[in-house]
Short mmCIF file of C-alpha atoms in Angstrom, two decimals:
data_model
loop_
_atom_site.label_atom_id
_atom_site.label_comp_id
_atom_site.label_asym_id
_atom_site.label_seq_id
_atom_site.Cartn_x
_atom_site.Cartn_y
_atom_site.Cartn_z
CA UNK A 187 27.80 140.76 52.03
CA UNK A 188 25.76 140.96 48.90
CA UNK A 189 27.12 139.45 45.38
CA UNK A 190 28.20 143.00 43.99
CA UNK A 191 30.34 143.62 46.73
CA UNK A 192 31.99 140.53 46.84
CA UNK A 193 32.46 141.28 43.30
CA UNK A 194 33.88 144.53 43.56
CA UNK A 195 36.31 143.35 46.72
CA UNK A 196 37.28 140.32 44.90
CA UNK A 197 38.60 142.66 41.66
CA UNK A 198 39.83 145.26 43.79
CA UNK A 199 42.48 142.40 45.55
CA UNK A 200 43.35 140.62 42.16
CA UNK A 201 43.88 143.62 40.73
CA UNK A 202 45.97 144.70 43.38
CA UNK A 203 47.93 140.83 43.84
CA UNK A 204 48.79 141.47 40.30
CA UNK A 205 50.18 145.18 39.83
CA UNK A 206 52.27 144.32 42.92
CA UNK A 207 52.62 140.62 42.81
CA UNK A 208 52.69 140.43 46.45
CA UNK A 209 50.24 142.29 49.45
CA UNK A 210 49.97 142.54 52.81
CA UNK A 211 46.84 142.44 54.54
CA UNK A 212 46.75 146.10 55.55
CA UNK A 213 47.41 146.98 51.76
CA UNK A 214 44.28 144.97 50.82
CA UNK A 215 42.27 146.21 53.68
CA UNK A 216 43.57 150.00 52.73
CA UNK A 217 42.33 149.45 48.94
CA UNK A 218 38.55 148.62 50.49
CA UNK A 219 39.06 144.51 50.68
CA UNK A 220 38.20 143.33 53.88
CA UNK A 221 39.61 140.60 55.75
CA UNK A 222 36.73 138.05 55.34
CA UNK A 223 36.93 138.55 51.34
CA UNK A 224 40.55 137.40 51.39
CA UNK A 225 39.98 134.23 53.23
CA UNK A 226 37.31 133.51 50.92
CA UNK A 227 40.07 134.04 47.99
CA UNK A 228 42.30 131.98 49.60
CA UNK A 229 40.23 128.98 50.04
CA UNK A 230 38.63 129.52 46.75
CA UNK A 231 42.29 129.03 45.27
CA UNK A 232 42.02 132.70 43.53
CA UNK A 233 44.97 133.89 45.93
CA UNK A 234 47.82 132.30 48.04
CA UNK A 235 48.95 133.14 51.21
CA UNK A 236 52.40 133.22 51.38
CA UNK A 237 52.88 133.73 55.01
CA UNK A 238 50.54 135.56 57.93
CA UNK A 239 49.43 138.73 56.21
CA UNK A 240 51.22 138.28 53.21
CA UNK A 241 49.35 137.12 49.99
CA UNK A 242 50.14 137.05 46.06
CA UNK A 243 48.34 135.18 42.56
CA UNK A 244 48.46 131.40 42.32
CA UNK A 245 50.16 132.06 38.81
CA UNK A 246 53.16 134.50 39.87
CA UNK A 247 56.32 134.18 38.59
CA UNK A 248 59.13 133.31 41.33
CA UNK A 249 62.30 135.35 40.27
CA UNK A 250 65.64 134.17 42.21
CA UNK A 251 65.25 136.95 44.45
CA UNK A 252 61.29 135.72 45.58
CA UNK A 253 62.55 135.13 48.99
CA UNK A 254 64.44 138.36 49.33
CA UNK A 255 60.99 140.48 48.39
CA UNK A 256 59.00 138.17 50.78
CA UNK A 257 61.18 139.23 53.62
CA UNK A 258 61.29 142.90 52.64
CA UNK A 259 57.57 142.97 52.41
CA UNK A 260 57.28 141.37 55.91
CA UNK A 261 59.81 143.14 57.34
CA UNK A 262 60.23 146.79 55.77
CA UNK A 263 62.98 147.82 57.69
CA UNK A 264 65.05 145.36 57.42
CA UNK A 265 68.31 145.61 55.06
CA UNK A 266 69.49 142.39 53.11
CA UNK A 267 72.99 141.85 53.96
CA UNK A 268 75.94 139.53 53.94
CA UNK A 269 75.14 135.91 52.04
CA UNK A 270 72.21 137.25 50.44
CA UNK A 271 73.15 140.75 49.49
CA UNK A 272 76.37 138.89 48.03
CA UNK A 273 73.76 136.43 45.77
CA UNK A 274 71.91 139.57 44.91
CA UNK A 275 74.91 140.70 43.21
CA UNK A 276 76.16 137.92 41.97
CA UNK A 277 79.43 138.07 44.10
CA UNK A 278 79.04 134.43 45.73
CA UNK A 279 77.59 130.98 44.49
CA UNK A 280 76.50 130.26 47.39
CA UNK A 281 72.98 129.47 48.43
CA UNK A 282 72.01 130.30 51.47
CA UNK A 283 68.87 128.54 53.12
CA UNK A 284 67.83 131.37 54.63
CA UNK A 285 67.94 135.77 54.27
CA UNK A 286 70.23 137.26 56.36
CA UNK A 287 68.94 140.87 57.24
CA UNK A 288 70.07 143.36 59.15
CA UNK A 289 68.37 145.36 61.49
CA UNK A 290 68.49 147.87 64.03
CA UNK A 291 70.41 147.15 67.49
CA UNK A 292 67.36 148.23 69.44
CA UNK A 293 64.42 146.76 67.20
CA UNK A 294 62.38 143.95 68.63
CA UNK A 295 63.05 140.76 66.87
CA UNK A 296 60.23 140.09 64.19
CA UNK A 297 58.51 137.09 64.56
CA UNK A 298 58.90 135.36 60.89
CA UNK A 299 58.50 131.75 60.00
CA UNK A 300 58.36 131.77 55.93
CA UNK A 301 60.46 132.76 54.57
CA UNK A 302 63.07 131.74 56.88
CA UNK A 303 64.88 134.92 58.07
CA UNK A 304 68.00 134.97 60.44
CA UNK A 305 68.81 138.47 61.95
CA UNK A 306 71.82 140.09 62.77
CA UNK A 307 72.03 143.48 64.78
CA UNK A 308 73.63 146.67 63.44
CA UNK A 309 73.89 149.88 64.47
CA UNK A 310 74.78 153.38 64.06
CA UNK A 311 76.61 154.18 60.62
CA UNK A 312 76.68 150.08 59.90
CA UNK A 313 72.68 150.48 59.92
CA UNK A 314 72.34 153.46 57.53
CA UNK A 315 75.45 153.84 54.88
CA UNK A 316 75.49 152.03 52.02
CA UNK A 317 72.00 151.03 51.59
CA UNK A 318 70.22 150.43 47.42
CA UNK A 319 66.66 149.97 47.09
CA UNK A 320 65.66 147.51 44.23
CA UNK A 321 62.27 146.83 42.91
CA UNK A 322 61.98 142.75 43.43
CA UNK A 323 58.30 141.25 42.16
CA UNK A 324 56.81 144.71 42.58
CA UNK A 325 58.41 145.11 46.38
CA UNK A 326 60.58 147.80 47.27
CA UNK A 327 63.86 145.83 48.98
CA UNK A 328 66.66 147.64 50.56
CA UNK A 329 69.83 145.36 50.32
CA UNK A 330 73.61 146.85 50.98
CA UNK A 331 75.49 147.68 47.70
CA UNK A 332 78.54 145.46 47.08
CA UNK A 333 81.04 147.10 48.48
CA UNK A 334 79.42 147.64 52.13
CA UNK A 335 78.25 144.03 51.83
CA UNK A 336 82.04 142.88 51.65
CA UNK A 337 83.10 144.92 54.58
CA UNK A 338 80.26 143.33 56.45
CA UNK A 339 81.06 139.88 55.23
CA UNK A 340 84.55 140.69 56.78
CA UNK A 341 82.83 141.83 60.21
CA UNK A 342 80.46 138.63 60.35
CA UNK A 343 83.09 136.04 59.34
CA UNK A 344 83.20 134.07 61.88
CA UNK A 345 79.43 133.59 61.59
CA UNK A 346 79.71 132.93 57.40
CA UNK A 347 83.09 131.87 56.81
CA UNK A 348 86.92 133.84 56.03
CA UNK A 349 86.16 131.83 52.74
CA UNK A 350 82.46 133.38 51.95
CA UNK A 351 84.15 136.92 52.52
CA UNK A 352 86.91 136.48 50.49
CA UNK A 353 85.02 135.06 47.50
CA UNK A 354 82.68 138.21 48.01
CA UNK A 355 85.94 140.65 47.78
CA UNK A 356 87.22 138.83 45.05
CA UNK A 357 84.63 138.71 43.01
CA UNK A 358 83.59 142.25 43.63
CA UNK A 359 86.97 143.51 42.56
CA UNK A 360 87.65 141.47 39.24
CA UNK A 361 83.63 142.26 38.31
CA UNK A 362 84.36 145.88 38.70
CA UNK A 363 81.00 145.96 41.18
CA UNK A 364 83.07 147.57 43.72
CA UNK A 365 86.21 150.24 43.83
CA UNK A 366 89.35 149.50 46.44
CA UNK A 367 88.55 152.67 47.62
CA UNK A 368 85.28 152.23 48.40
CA UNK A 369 86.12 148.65 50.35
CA UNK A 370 88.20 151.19 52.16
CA UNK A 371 85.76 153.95 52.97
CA UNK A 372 82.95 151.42 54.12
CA UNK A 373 85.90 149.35 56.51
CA UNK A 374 86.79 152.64 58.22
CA UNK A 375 84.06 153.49 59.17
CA UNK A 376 83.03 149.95 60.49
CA UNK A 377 85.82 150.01 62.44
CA UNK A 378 86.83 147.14 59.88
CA UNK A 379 90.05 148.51 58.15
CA UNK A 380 93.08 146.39 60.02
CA UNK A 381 90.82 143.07 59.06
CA UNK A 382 90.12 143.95 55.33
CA UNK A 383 93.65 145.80 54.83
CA UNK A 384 95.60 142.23 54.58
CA UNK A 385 93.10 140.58 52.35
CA UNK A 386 91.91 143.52 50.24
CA UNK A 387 95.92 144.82 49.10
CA UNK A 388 96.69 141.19 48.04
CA UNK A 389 93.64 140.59 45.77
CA UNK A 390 94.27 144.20 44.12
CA UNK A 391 97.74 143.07 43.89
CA UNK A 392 96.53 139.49 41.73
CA UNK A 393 94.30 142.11 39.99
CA UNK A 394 97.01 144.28 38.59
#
């Protein structure tokens, strides 16, 4: 490869690292940057690779959510749900060491490793209702809105704890980030309604 097209490859991916803060390979090799010009930027320091196929700038900022966009660029169909939608929105101080995402029952398992990703299964209406798309580091990530995510904290409790949940449906009442009525829509339709019912009418009872 001559110097001018180096050049020109080397611009085209740092130009596109930095409108989007983070690229997969096919993304660089779709804006005319081949493969063998990105290894070159990664060893050259000029670009970082974040995990296989994904790169961004040495100098980008790392929001709160850096984790969540990783996983949504690595994994577009997934749906950030229960621990991590709850961060998201404020609605837990909890941590978790990992981003739960939710995909479909009959999806092959994607084969992560950063950022650390653990999977649950949905299907059906769980899958597709209740589903926001935010715009994290440039990355288009599709994380449950607050009052699906409590429902499905409800449904996964024994896998994040009765007290994660109820945290999550307190908070989401007293902030106003999610309607009674809405709690109620989401758990009948997961087939969650005799679970919440208890839990939810005693919290908007302390709320009144």
């Amino acid at each position: 490869m001559n110097t001018a097209t180096d050049q020109t490859q080397r611009d085209r991916a740092l130009a596109l690292l930095a409108e989007r803060g983070m690229a997969r390979l096919r993304e660089l090799i779709g804006a005319g940057v081949d493969e063998e010009t990105v290894s070159r930027l990664v060893r050259r320091g000029e670009v970082v690779r974040l995990a296989r196929g994904l790169y961004q700038l040495p100098d980008a900022g790392f929001e709160a959510e850096h984790s969540l966009a990783e996983a949504a660029k690595l994994v577009p169909k997934g749906i950030i749900c229960l621990i991590s939608a709850l961060q998201f929105h404020r609605l837990t101080v909890q941590l978790p060491p990992f981003v739960w995402m939710a995909i479909d029952r009959t999806t092959r398992k994607p084969k992560v490793t950063s950022p650390q990703i653990r999977f649950v299964r949905f299907g059906g209406k769980t899958l597709t209702m209740g589903i926001e798309t935010h715009v994290i580091e440039g990355a288009s990530v599709r994380i449950y809105e607050p009052a699906k995510t409590v429902v499905d904290c409800f449904r996964y409790r024994r896998k994040i704890g009765l007290d994660v949940a109820l945290e999550g449906l307190r908070e989401a009442v007293r902030q106003r980030r999610a309607r009674p009525d809405e709690i109620v829509r989401y758990a009948k339709d997961c087939r969650a309604w005799t679970v919440i019912r208890p839990y939810l009418e005693a919290v908007v009872s302390d709320a009144a």
